[in-house]
Coordinates of C-alpha atoms in Angstrom, one line a residue:
Chain J
M1 CA 0.0 0.1 -0.2
D2 CA 1.4 3.4 -0.9
L3 CA 0.8 4.8 2.5
Q4 CA 3.3 2.4 3.9
E5 CA 5.8 2.9 1.3
K6 CA 5.4 6.6 1.9
K7 CA 6.2 6.1 5.6
K8 CA 9.5 3.8 4.8
T9 CA 11.1 6.3 2.7
E10 CA 10.3 8.7 5.4
T11 CA 11.6 7.3 8.1
A12 CA 14.4 6.1 6.4
P13 CA 17.0 9.0 6.4
A14 CA 16.1 9.8 10.1
S15 CA 17.8 6.4 11.1
A16 CA 20.1 5.8 8.2
G17 CA 23.2 6.3 11.0
A18 CA 21.3 4.1 13.1
D19 CA 21.4 1.4 10.3
S20 CA 24.7 1.6 8.9
K21 CA 25.7 -0.6 12.7
G22 CA 28.3 -2.6 12.6
Y23 CA 32.4 -1.8 13.1
F24 CA 31.5 2.2 13.2
D25 CA 28.6 3.5 15.3
P26 CA 29.5 7.0 16.2
W27 CA 26.4 6.9 18.8
W28 CA 28.3 3.8 20.8
W29 CA 31.4 5.3 20.4
L30 CA 30.0 8.6 22.6
V31 CA 28.8 6.2 25.0
F32 CA 31.7 4.8 25.9
A33 CA 33.7 7.4 25.8
V34 CA 31.0 9.3 28.4
I35 CA 31.4 6.1 30.7
G36 CA 35.0 5.9 30.3
M37 CA 35.4 9.7 31.1
I38 CA 33.7 9.0 34.5
I39 CA 35.3 6.0 35.7
L40 CA 38.9 7.7 34.6
L41 CA 37.9 10.8 37.1
I42 CA 36.6 8.5 39.8
T43 CA 39.7 6.2 39.7
T44 CA 42.3 8.7 39.0
R45 CA 40.9 11.5 41.3
P46 CA 38.4 9.8 43.9
D47 CA 38.9 13.1 45.5
P48 CA 36.6 14.8 44.9
F49 CA 35.4 12.8 42.1
M50 CA 34.1 9.9 43.7
R51 CA 32.7 12.5 46.6
I52 CA 30.5 14.3 44.2
L53 CA 29.0 11.1 42.6
L54 CA 28.6 9.4 46.4
F55 CA 26.7 12.8 47.4
V56 CA 24.1 13.3 44.3
R57 CA 23.8 9.5 43.7
D58 CA 20.3 9.7 45.4
G59 CA 19.6 12.7 43.2
I60 CA 20.2 10.2 40.5
G61 CA 17.3 8.1 41.4
V62 CA 15.0 11.3 42.0
T63 CA 15.8 12.7 38.5
I64 CA 15.1 9.0 36.8
Q65 CA 12.3 8.5 38.9
T66 CA 10.7 11.7 38.3
T67 CA 11.5 11.6 34.4
I68 CA 9.8 8.0 34.1
I69 CA 6.6 8.8 36.2
S70 CA 6.1 12.5 34.2
F71 CA 6.5 10.9 30.6
F72 CA 3.9 8.2 31.1
L73 CA 1.7 10.7 32.6
V74 CA 2.3 12.9 30.0
L75 CA 1.7 10.0 27.3
I76 CA -1.7 9.7 29.2
V77 CA -2.7 13.3 29.9
G78 CA -1.0 14.1 26.0
L79 CA -3.2 11.5 24.3
I80 CA -6.6 13.0 26.0
A81 CA -5.8 16.3 25.2
A82 CA -4.9 15.4 21.4
L83 CA -8.6 13.3 21.3
G84 CA -9.9 16.8 23.2
R85 CA -8.1 18.9 20.2
I86 CA -9.6 16.4 17.0
S87 CA -13.2 16.2 18.5
R88 CA -16.2 17.7 16.6
S89 CA -17.0 18.6 19.7
R90 CA -16.8 22.8 19.9
I91 CA -16.4 22.7 23.6
L92 CA -14.2 19.8 24.0
S93 CA -12.2 21.3 21.3
G94 CA -12.1 24.7 22.8
I95 CA -10.9 23.5 26.1
A96 CA -8.0 21.4 24.8
T97 CA -7.0 24.5 22.6
V98 CA -6.9 27.1 25.7
Y99 CA -5.1 24.7 27.7
V100 CA -2.4 23.6 24.6
E101 CA -2.0 27.4 23.9
I102 CA -1.7 28.8 27.6
V103 CA 0.7 26.0 28.3
R104 CA 2.7 26.3 25.4
G105 CA 3.3 30.4 26.1
I106 CA 4.5 30.2 29.3
P107 CA 8.0 28.3 30.2
L108 CA 8.3 25.6 32.5
L109 CA 10.4 27.0 35.0
V110 CA 7.5 29.4 35.6
Q111 CA 5.0 26.9 35.3
L112 CA 6.8 24.5 38.3
L113 CA 7.2 28.1 40.4
F114 CA 3.6 28.3 39.9
W115 CA 2.7 24.9 40.8
Y116 CA 4.5 24.7 43.9
F117 CA 4.5 28.1 45.6
A118 CA 1.5 29.9 44.2
F119 CA -0.8 26.8 43.4
P120 CA -0.9 26.0 47.7
S121 CA -1.9 29.4 48.7
V122 CA -4.6 29.2 45.9
I123 CA -5.6 25.9 47.9
Q124 CA -5.3 27.5 51.2
G125 CA -7.2 30.3 50.3
I126 CA -10.1 28.7 48.8
G127 CA -10.1 26.7 52.3
S128 CA -10.3 29.7 54.6
A129 CA -13.0 31.2 52.3
L130 CA -15.2 27.8 52.3
N131 CA -13.6 26.9 55.7
I132 CA -12.8 23.3 54.5
E133 CA -9.8 22.3 56.9
A134 CA -8.5 19.6 54.8
L135 CA -7.9 22.8 52.5
K136 CA -6.6 25.1 54.7
N137 CA -4.0 23.0 55.6
Y138 CA -2.8 22.1 52.0
L139 CA 0.9 21.4 51.8
A140 CA 2.6 20.7 48.5
N141 CA 4.6 17.8 48.0
P142 CA 7.5 19.0 45.9
V143 CA 8.2 15.4 44.3
G144 CA 4.3 15.4 43.8
M145 CA 3.9 18.8 42.2
A146 CA 7.4 18.5 39.9
I147 CA 5.6 15.6 38.3
L148 CA 2.5 17.4 37.9
G149 CA 4.1 20.7 36.6
I150 CA 6.5 18.7 33.9
T151 CA 3.3 16.8 33.2
F152 CA 1.0 19.4 32.8
C153 CA 3.4 21.2 30.7
Y154 CA 4.8 18.3 28.5
A155 CA 1.0 17.0 27.9
A156 CA 0.5 19.9 25.7
Y157 CA 3.5 19.5 23.4
M158 CA 2.5 15.7 23.5
S159 CA -0.8 16.2 22.7
E160 CA 0.2 18.2 19.1
I161 CA 2.6 14.8 18.2
Y162 CA -0.2 12.7 18.8
R163 CA -2.7 14.8 16.7
A164 CA -0.4 15.0 13.8
G165 CA 0.4 11.3 13.9
I166 CA -3.2 10.8 14.2
Q167 CA -3.9 13.0 11.6
S168 CA -1.3 11.6 9.5
I169 CA -3.3 8.5 8.9
S170 CA -5.4 8.5 6.1
K171 CA -9.2 8.9 6.2
G172 CA -10.1 5.7 4.5
Q173 CA -8.9 4.0 7.4
M174 CA -11.2 5.7 9.7
E175 CA -14.1 5.1 7.3
A176 CA -13.2 1.4 6.6
A177 CA -13.3 0.5 10.0
R178 CA -16.7 2.7 10.6
S179 CA -18.5 1.2 7.9
L180 CA -17.7 -2.2 9.8
G181 CA -19.8 -0.8 12.2
M182 CA -17.4 -0.3 14.6
S183 CA -17.6 2.8 17.1
Y184 CA -15.2 6.3 17.0
V185 CA -13.9 4.6 20.5
Q186 CA -13.2 1.2 18.7
A187 CA -11.6 2.2 15.4
M188 CA -9.6 4.7 17.3
R189 CA -7.9 2.1 19.8
Y190 CA -7.6 -0.9 16.9
V191 CA -7.1 1.0 13.7
I192 CA -6.2 4.2 14.2
L193 CA -3.7 4.6 17.2
P194 CA -2.0 1.7 16.2
Q195 CA -1.0 3.2 12.9
A196 CA -0.4 6.4 15.0
V197 CA 2.0 5.4 17.2
R198 CA 4.1 3.6 15.0
V199 CA 4.6 7.4 13.1
I200 CA 5.2 9.4 16.2
L201 CA 7.9 7.1 17.9
P202 CA 10.7 9.1 17.1
P203 CA 9.4 12.5 18.4
V204 CA 7.9 10.8 21.3
G205 CA 11.3 9.6 22.0
N206 CA 12.8 13.2 21.6
E207 CA 10.2 14.1 24.2
F208 CA 11.1 11.9 26.5
I209 CA 14.9 12.9 26.2
S210 CA 13.7 16.7 26.8
I211 CA 11.7 15.6 30.4
L212 CA 15.1 13.9 31.4
K213 CA 16.5 16.7 30.2
D214 CA 14.4 19.6 31.5
S215 CA 13.8 17.5 34.9
S216 CA 17.1 19.6 36.2
L217 CA 14.3 22.7 36.4
V218 CA 12.7 20.7 39.5
S219 CA 15.5 21.6 41.4
V220 CA 14.3 25.1 42.2
V221 CA 11.3 23.4 43.7
A222 CA 13.0 21.7 46.5
V223 CA 13.2 18.5 44.9
A224 CA 16.4 16.8 45.3
D225 CA 16.8 15.6 41.9
M226 CA 20.7 15.5 41.1
T227 CA 21.3 18.7 39.7
R228 CA 20.0 20.3 42.9
R229 CA 22.3 17.5 44.9
G230 CA 25.0 18.9 42.5
R231 CA 24.5 22.3 43.8
E232 CA 24.5 21.5 47.5
F233 CA 27.7 20.1 46.9
M234 CA 29.1 23.0 45.4
A235 CA 27.8 25.2 48.3
A236 CA 29.8 22.9 50.9
N237 CA 32.7 22.5 49.1
F238 CA 33.1 25.2 46.4
I239 CA 34.8 23.5 43.4
P240 CA 32.2 24.3 40.8
V241 CA 34.3 22.9 37.6
E242 CA 34.5 19.1 38.8
T243 CA 30.9 19.5 40.2
W244 CA 29.5 20.3 37.2
S245 CA 31.3 18.5 34.7
M246 CA 30.3 15.5 36.5
I247 CA 26.7 16.6 36.5
A248 CA 26.6 17.4 32.9
L249 CA 28.8 13.7 32.2
L250 CA 26.0 12.1 34.5
Y251 CA 23.5 13.8 31.9
L252 CA 25.0 13.1 28.9
V253 CA 25.2 9.5 29.9
M254 CA 21.3 9.1 30.5
T255 CA 20.8 10.9 27.9
L256 CA 22.8 9.1 25.2
L257 CA 21.7 5.5 26.6
A258 CA 17.7 6.7 26.5
A259 CA 18.7 7.8 22.6
R260 CA 19.7 4.6 22.0
L261 CA 16.7 3.0 23.4
V262 CA 14.6 5.0 21.4
T263 CA 16.3 4.1 18.3
F264 CA 15.8 0.7 19.4
I265 CA 12.2 0.6 19.6
E266 CA 12.0 2.5 16.7
R267 CA 13.9 -0.1 14.8
K268 CA 11.9 -2.8 16.1
S269 CA 8.4 -1.8 15.5
R270 CA 9.6 -1.0 12.0
L271 CA 10.7 -4.7 11.3
E272 CA 7.2 -5.8 12.9
R273 CA 5.2 -4.6 9.7
Chain K
M1 CA -41.7 -7.0 0.7
A2 CA -40.7 -3.1 1.5
P3 CA -37.3 -2.6 -0.6
I4 CA -34.4 -3.1 1.2
I5 CA -33.0 0.5 0.3
Q6 CA -35.6 3.0 0.5
I7 CA -34.0 6.5 -0.5
K8 CA -36.4 10.0 -0.5
N9 CA -35.6 13.2 -1.8
V10 CA -32.1 13.3 -0.1
H11 CA -29.9 16.5 -0.3
K12 CA -26.5 16.6 0.4
R13 CA -24.3 20.0 0.4
F14 CA -20.7 20.6 0.9
G15 CA -20.8 24.5 1.5
S16 CA -21.9 26.1 -1.7
V17 CA -21.6 22.7 -3.4
H18 CA -24.9 21.2 -4.2
A19 CA -23.5 17.9 -4.4
L20 CA -27.4 15.5 -3.6
R21 CA -30.7 17.8 -5.4
G22 CA -33.6 15.4 -3.9
V23 CA -32.3 12.0 -4.9
S24 CA -34.8 9.2 -4.5
L25 CA -34.4 5.4 -5.0
D26 CA -35.3 2.1 -4.3
V27 CA -33.2 -1.0 -4.0
E28 CA -35.2 -4.2 -4.0
R29 CA -33.7 -7.2 -2.3
G30 CA -31.5 -9.1 -4.4
E31 CA -31.2 -6.7 -6.7
V32 CA -27.7 -5.2 -8.1
V33 CA -27.6 -1.7 -9.0
V34 CA -25.1 0.1 -11.1
I35 CA -24.4 3.5 -10.8
I36 CA -22.7 5.4 -13.7
G37 CA -21.9 9.2 -14.4
P38 CA -19.2 11.7 -14.2
S39 CA -16.9 12.6 -12.1
G40 CA -18.4 14.8 -9.3
S41 CA -22.0 13.8 -10.4
G42 CA -22.8 12.6 -6.8
K43 CA -23.1 9.2 -7.3
S44 CA -20.1 8.3 -4.7
T45 CA -22.0 10.4 -2.3
L46 CA -24.7 9.1 -2.7
L47 CA -23.4 5.7 -2.1
R48 CA -22.1 7.2 1.3
C49 CA -24.6 8.4 2.2
I50 CA -26.2 4.9 2.4
N51 CA -24.4 3.9 5.5
R52 CA -23.6 7.7 6.7
L53 CA -20.4 7.7 5.7
E54 CA -21.8 11.2 4.5
E55 CA -24.3 12.9 6.5
F56 CA -27.1 14.4 4.1
N57 CA -28.6 17.7 4.5
E58 CA -32.5 16.8 3.9
G59 CA -34.3 13.7 3.1
S60 CA -34.7 10.4 4.6
I61 CA -32.8 6.9 4.2
V62 CA -34.1 3.7 5.5
V63 CA -32.3 0.4 5.2
D64 CA -33.8 -2.9 6.2
G65 CA -36.2 -1.0 8.1
I66 CA -34.0 1.0 10.1
P67 CA -33.8 4.9 9.7
L68 CA -30.6 6.4 9.4
D69 CA -31.2 9.0 12.1
T70 CA -29.4 8.0 15.6
A71 CA -26.3 6.6 16.2
E72 CA -27.3 3.8 17.8
N73 CA -29.3 2.9 14.3
I74 CA -26.7 4.1 12.1
N75 CA -24.1 2.0 13.5
A76 CA -27.1 -1.0 13.4
V77 CA -27.2 -0.3 9.4
R78 CA -23.6 -0.3 8.9
T79 CA -23.2 -4.0 10.2
E80 CA -25.7 -4.9 7.6
V81 CA -24.0 -3.1 5.0
G82 CA -20.6 -3.8 3.8
M83 CA -18.2 -1.3 1.6
V84 CA -15.8 -1.3 -0.5
F85 CA -13.6 1.6 -1.2
Q86 CA -11.4 3.0 -4.6
Q87 CA -8.5 2.7 -2.5
F88 CA -9.2 -0.7 -0.7
N89 CA -8.4 1.2 2.7
L90 CA -7.1 -2.2 4.5
F91 CA -5.7 -1.8 7.7
P92 CA -1.9 -1.6 7.0
H93 CA -0.8 -2.3 10.2
L94 CA -2.9 -6.3 10.3
S95 CA -2.5 -9.5 8.3
V96 CA -4.8 -10.4 5.7
M97 CA -6.6 -12.5 8.5
D98 CA -6.9 -10.2 11.4
N99 CA -8.1 -7.5 8.6
I100 CA -10.7 -10.2 8.2
T101 CA -11.3 -10.9 12.0
L102 CA -11.2 -7.5 13.5
A103 CA -14.6 -6.6 13.3
Q104 CA -16.2 -9.7 13.3
R105 CA -14.4 -10.1 16.9
I106 CA -15.3 -7.0 18.5
I107 CA -18.6 -6.1 16.9
R108 CA -20.1 -9.7 16.3
K109 CA -18.6 -10.8 19.5
R110 CA -17.0 -14.4 17.4
D111 CA -14.2 -16.1 19.1
K112 CA -11.0 -16.7 17.8
A113 CA -11.8 -20.0 16.1
E114 CA -14.8 -19.4 14.7
A115 CA -13.7 -15.7 13.1
D116 CA -10.7 -17.6 11.8
E117 CA -12.5 -20.3 10.4
I118 CA -15.1 -17.6 8.5
A119 CA -12.1 -15.8 7.5
I120 CA -10.4 -19.0 5.3
Q121 CA -13.7 -19.7 4.2
L122 CA -14.0 -16.4 2.8
L123 CA -10.0 -15.9 1.4
N124 CA -10.8 -19.2 -0.2
K125 CA -14.1 -17.5 -1.7
V126 CA -12.0 -14.8 -3.1
G127 CA -9.2 -17.0 -4.6
I128 CA -6.2 -15.9 -2.4
P129 CA -6.2 -18.8 1.0
E130 CA -2.3 -18.6 0.7
K131 CA -1.9 -14.7 1.5
A132 CA -3.9 -15.6 5.2
K133 CA -0.3 -14.6 7.0
A134 CA 0.6 -11.7 4.8
L135 CA 0.6 -7.7 5.4
P136 CA -1.6 -6.0 3.1
G137 CA 1.6 -4.2 1.6
Q138 CA 2.9 -7.2 0.4
L139 CA -0.3 -7.8 -2.1
S140 CA -1.1 -6.8 -5.4
G141 CA -4.3 -4.1 -5.8
G142 CA -5.9 -6.4 -7.0
Q143 CA -5.3 -9.2 -3.8
Q144 CA -6.1 -6.2 -1.9
Q145 CA -9.3 -5.1 -3.0
R146 CA -10.3 -9.1 -2.8
V147 CA -9.3 -8.8 1.0
A148 CA -11.3 -5.9 1.4
I149 CA -14.3 -7.6 0.0
A150 CA -13.8 -10.7 2.5
R151 CA -13.4 -8.3 5.2
A152 CA -16.7 -6.7 4.8
L153 CA -18.5 -10.0 3.9
A154 CA -17.5 -11.4 7.3
M155 CA -19.6 -9.3 8.7
N156 CA -22.3 -11.2 7.0
P157 CA -24.1 -8.0 5.4
K158 CA -27.1 -7.9 4.0
I159 CA -26.3 -5.1 1.6
M160 CA -22.8 -4.6 -0.1
L161 CA -21.6 -1.2 -1.6
F162 CA -18.7 -0.8 -4.1
D163 CA -17.7 2.7 -4.9
E164 CA -15.4 2.5 -7.7
P165 CA -14.0 -0.7 -6.6
T166 CA -11.5 -1.1 -9.7
S167 CA -10.6 2.2 -10.7
A168 CA -7.4 2.5 -8.7
L169 CA -6.7 -1.0 -10.3
D170 CA -4.0 -1.9 -13.1
P171 CA -5.9 -3.4 -16.2
E172 CA -4.7 -6.8 -15.9
M173 CA -5.9 -6.7 -12.0
I174 CA -9.6 -5.5 -12.9
Q175 CA -10.9 -9.0 -13.9
E176 CA -10.2 -11.1 -10.7
V177 CA -12.3 -8.3 -8.7
L178 CA -15.1 -8.0 -11.2
D179 CA -14.9 -11.9 -11.1
V180 CA -15.3 -11.8 -7.2
M181 CA -18.4 -9.5 -7.7
M182 CA -20.3 -11.4 -10.3
N183 CA -20.2 -14.7 -7.8
L184 CA -21.6 -12.5 -5.2
A185 CA -24.4 -10.9 -7.3
Q186 CA -25.4 -14.9 -9.1
E187 CA -25.2 -15.5 -4.8
G188 CA -28.4 -12.7 -4.9
M189 CA -26.3 -10.1 -2.9
T190 CA -27.9 -6.8 -2.9
M191 CA -25.4 -4.4 -4.2
V192 CA -24.8 -0.8 -5.1
V193 CA -22.1 -0.2 -7.3
V194 CA -20.8 2.8 -8.9
S195 CA -18.3 1.8 -11.6
H196 CA -17.8 2.8 -15.4
E197 CA -17.2 -1.1 -15.8
M198 CA -20.1 -1.7 -18.6
G199 CA -19.2 -5.2 -19.3
F200 CA -19.9 -6.1 -15.5
A201 CA -22.9 -4.0 -15.3
R202 CA -24.3 -5.6 -18.5
A203 CA -23.9 -9.2 -17.2
A204 CA -24.8 -8.4 -13.4
A205 CA -26.9 -5.8 -12.9
N206 CA -30.9 -5.4 -12.8
R207 CA -30.6 -1.8 -13.2
A208 CA -28.3 1.1 -14.4
I209 CA -28.3 4.4 -13.2
L210 CA -27.3 7.6 -14.8
M211 CA -26.7 10.3 -12.5
D212 CA -25.2 14.1 -13.4
S213 CA -25.1 17.7 -11.1
G214 CA -26.7 15.3 -8.4
Q215 CA -29.3 14.2 -9.7
I216 CA -30.6 11.1 -11.4
V217 CA -31.1 11.6 -14.9
E218 CA -32.2 8.3 -16.6
E219 CA -32.5 4.7 -14.9
A220 CA -32.9 1.6 -16.7
P221 CA -31.9 -1.6 -17.1
P222 CA -28.2 -1.9 -18.5
N223 CA -28.8 -2.7 -21.6
V224 CA -31.5 -0.4 -22.7
L225 CA -29.7 2.4 -21.1
F226 CA -26.4 1.6 -22.7
T227 CA -27.9 0.8 -26.2
N228 CA -31.0 2.7 -26.1
P229 CA -30.8 6.0 -23.6
T230 CA -33.9 8.2 -23.9
Q231 CA -32.2 11.3 -22.3
E232 CA -30.0 13.5 -24.4
R233 CA -27.5 13.4 -21.1
T234 CA -27.2 10.4 -21.2
K235 CA -26.3 10.0 -24.7
E236 CA -23.8 12.4 -24.8
F237 CA -22.4 10.9 -21.8
L238 CA -21.7 7.1 -23.1
S239 CA -20.6 8.4 -26.7
R240 CA -17.8 9.6 -24.4
V241 CA -17.3 6.6 -22.0
L242 CA -18.1 4.1 -24.6

């Protein structure tokens, strides 16, 4: 089918580097170089590098946890927002459009500051006004608010990716499914989304990597992630070059591995056709 | 018995374009109707109104006693009406087998074994049992269209709609699809076919209809319509097609 042919040729050039695998794959060399660098630093100069690594160790876990939980929530909320945007109901598509436009117009850092500092005050204010004890004493959980903030923001971008993916599937697919008696939801579930997922895999992978990097912003809202632990270490020891080099290398390892994973999944889903 | 399809005074507008201008048409059970006409005459639109892929602005359509009004009724009609598209519209991510069993399982609630058995029977019927495991992209256009017919038949429809089923095919593949359609017609399936395949119309159709500018210009048995048309517009159109 020509639709399939088109998709194949479209995805081919982007992943040409990854497909030419074998003896020279710059990606792997880079991963090994960065990991080698970290090992070299902590073995040849354990002080300060090993100390830094041990100090930020729990922050690595927080970063990964925040990223992965946010990412899965983004996948769900983004899909709901996308279905809202393409909905024929004016109200639903209106709400979804306003949401996306608002979120895209405000920096993530400002959104995080709002969720952590402003949102609890708003809730407490409402609690006082309505005299509800539970709301009056509401306190924001840093990690919870960080995940909420990232999800709220990234789901808007993700919805645009879903929308483009869904709209790239030819109209005839929906018509064929409906003509067989499937409801809109069934057609989406069994026919449209399985095809759209293959189309949007590369941009979704990029979003994952972006979330991983932008999770460093949660350090401003009292979440002890890798970046915040780095700042704490620096405040105590004041060795900025070593500290931030180490943090940068750790982020780099994670993003490079994530990129590899994305390429792997992409290739696998392509072979399945 | 009442006609299985009753179309009364249907109007359809696309913005300022008046695509159907008061079309009325009855199709009897077991009847094969072929609709011809220039592009933009509304023949495909009319066909797509019968299973409500296209909404219409005025008039009414009743299929097998069910009026096309509520969402529930529309879905009920769609399960009784199979449709075959010009571009096949097979699901490219599913194997031939899964294409034919998907709707059986989720709409007709058949279990896998039963749905598979029906699918294999139908693949035999359309002459490509060996392609059960293939993906649509690995088939020729003619094979894809035959799978599309099998997919529609798997729902045990009472009516089959064909929207220019051979227009996207290479010439040497047209016959294999027409043969399948011919067999269906002989088995007594009610069929509404938008197509310019005059040979098929002559051999299988009870009635041929010429549409132009959103209206039915003339209807008659195919031999009469093709050889002795009464309307000037029909003669003009046929002189260009034949």
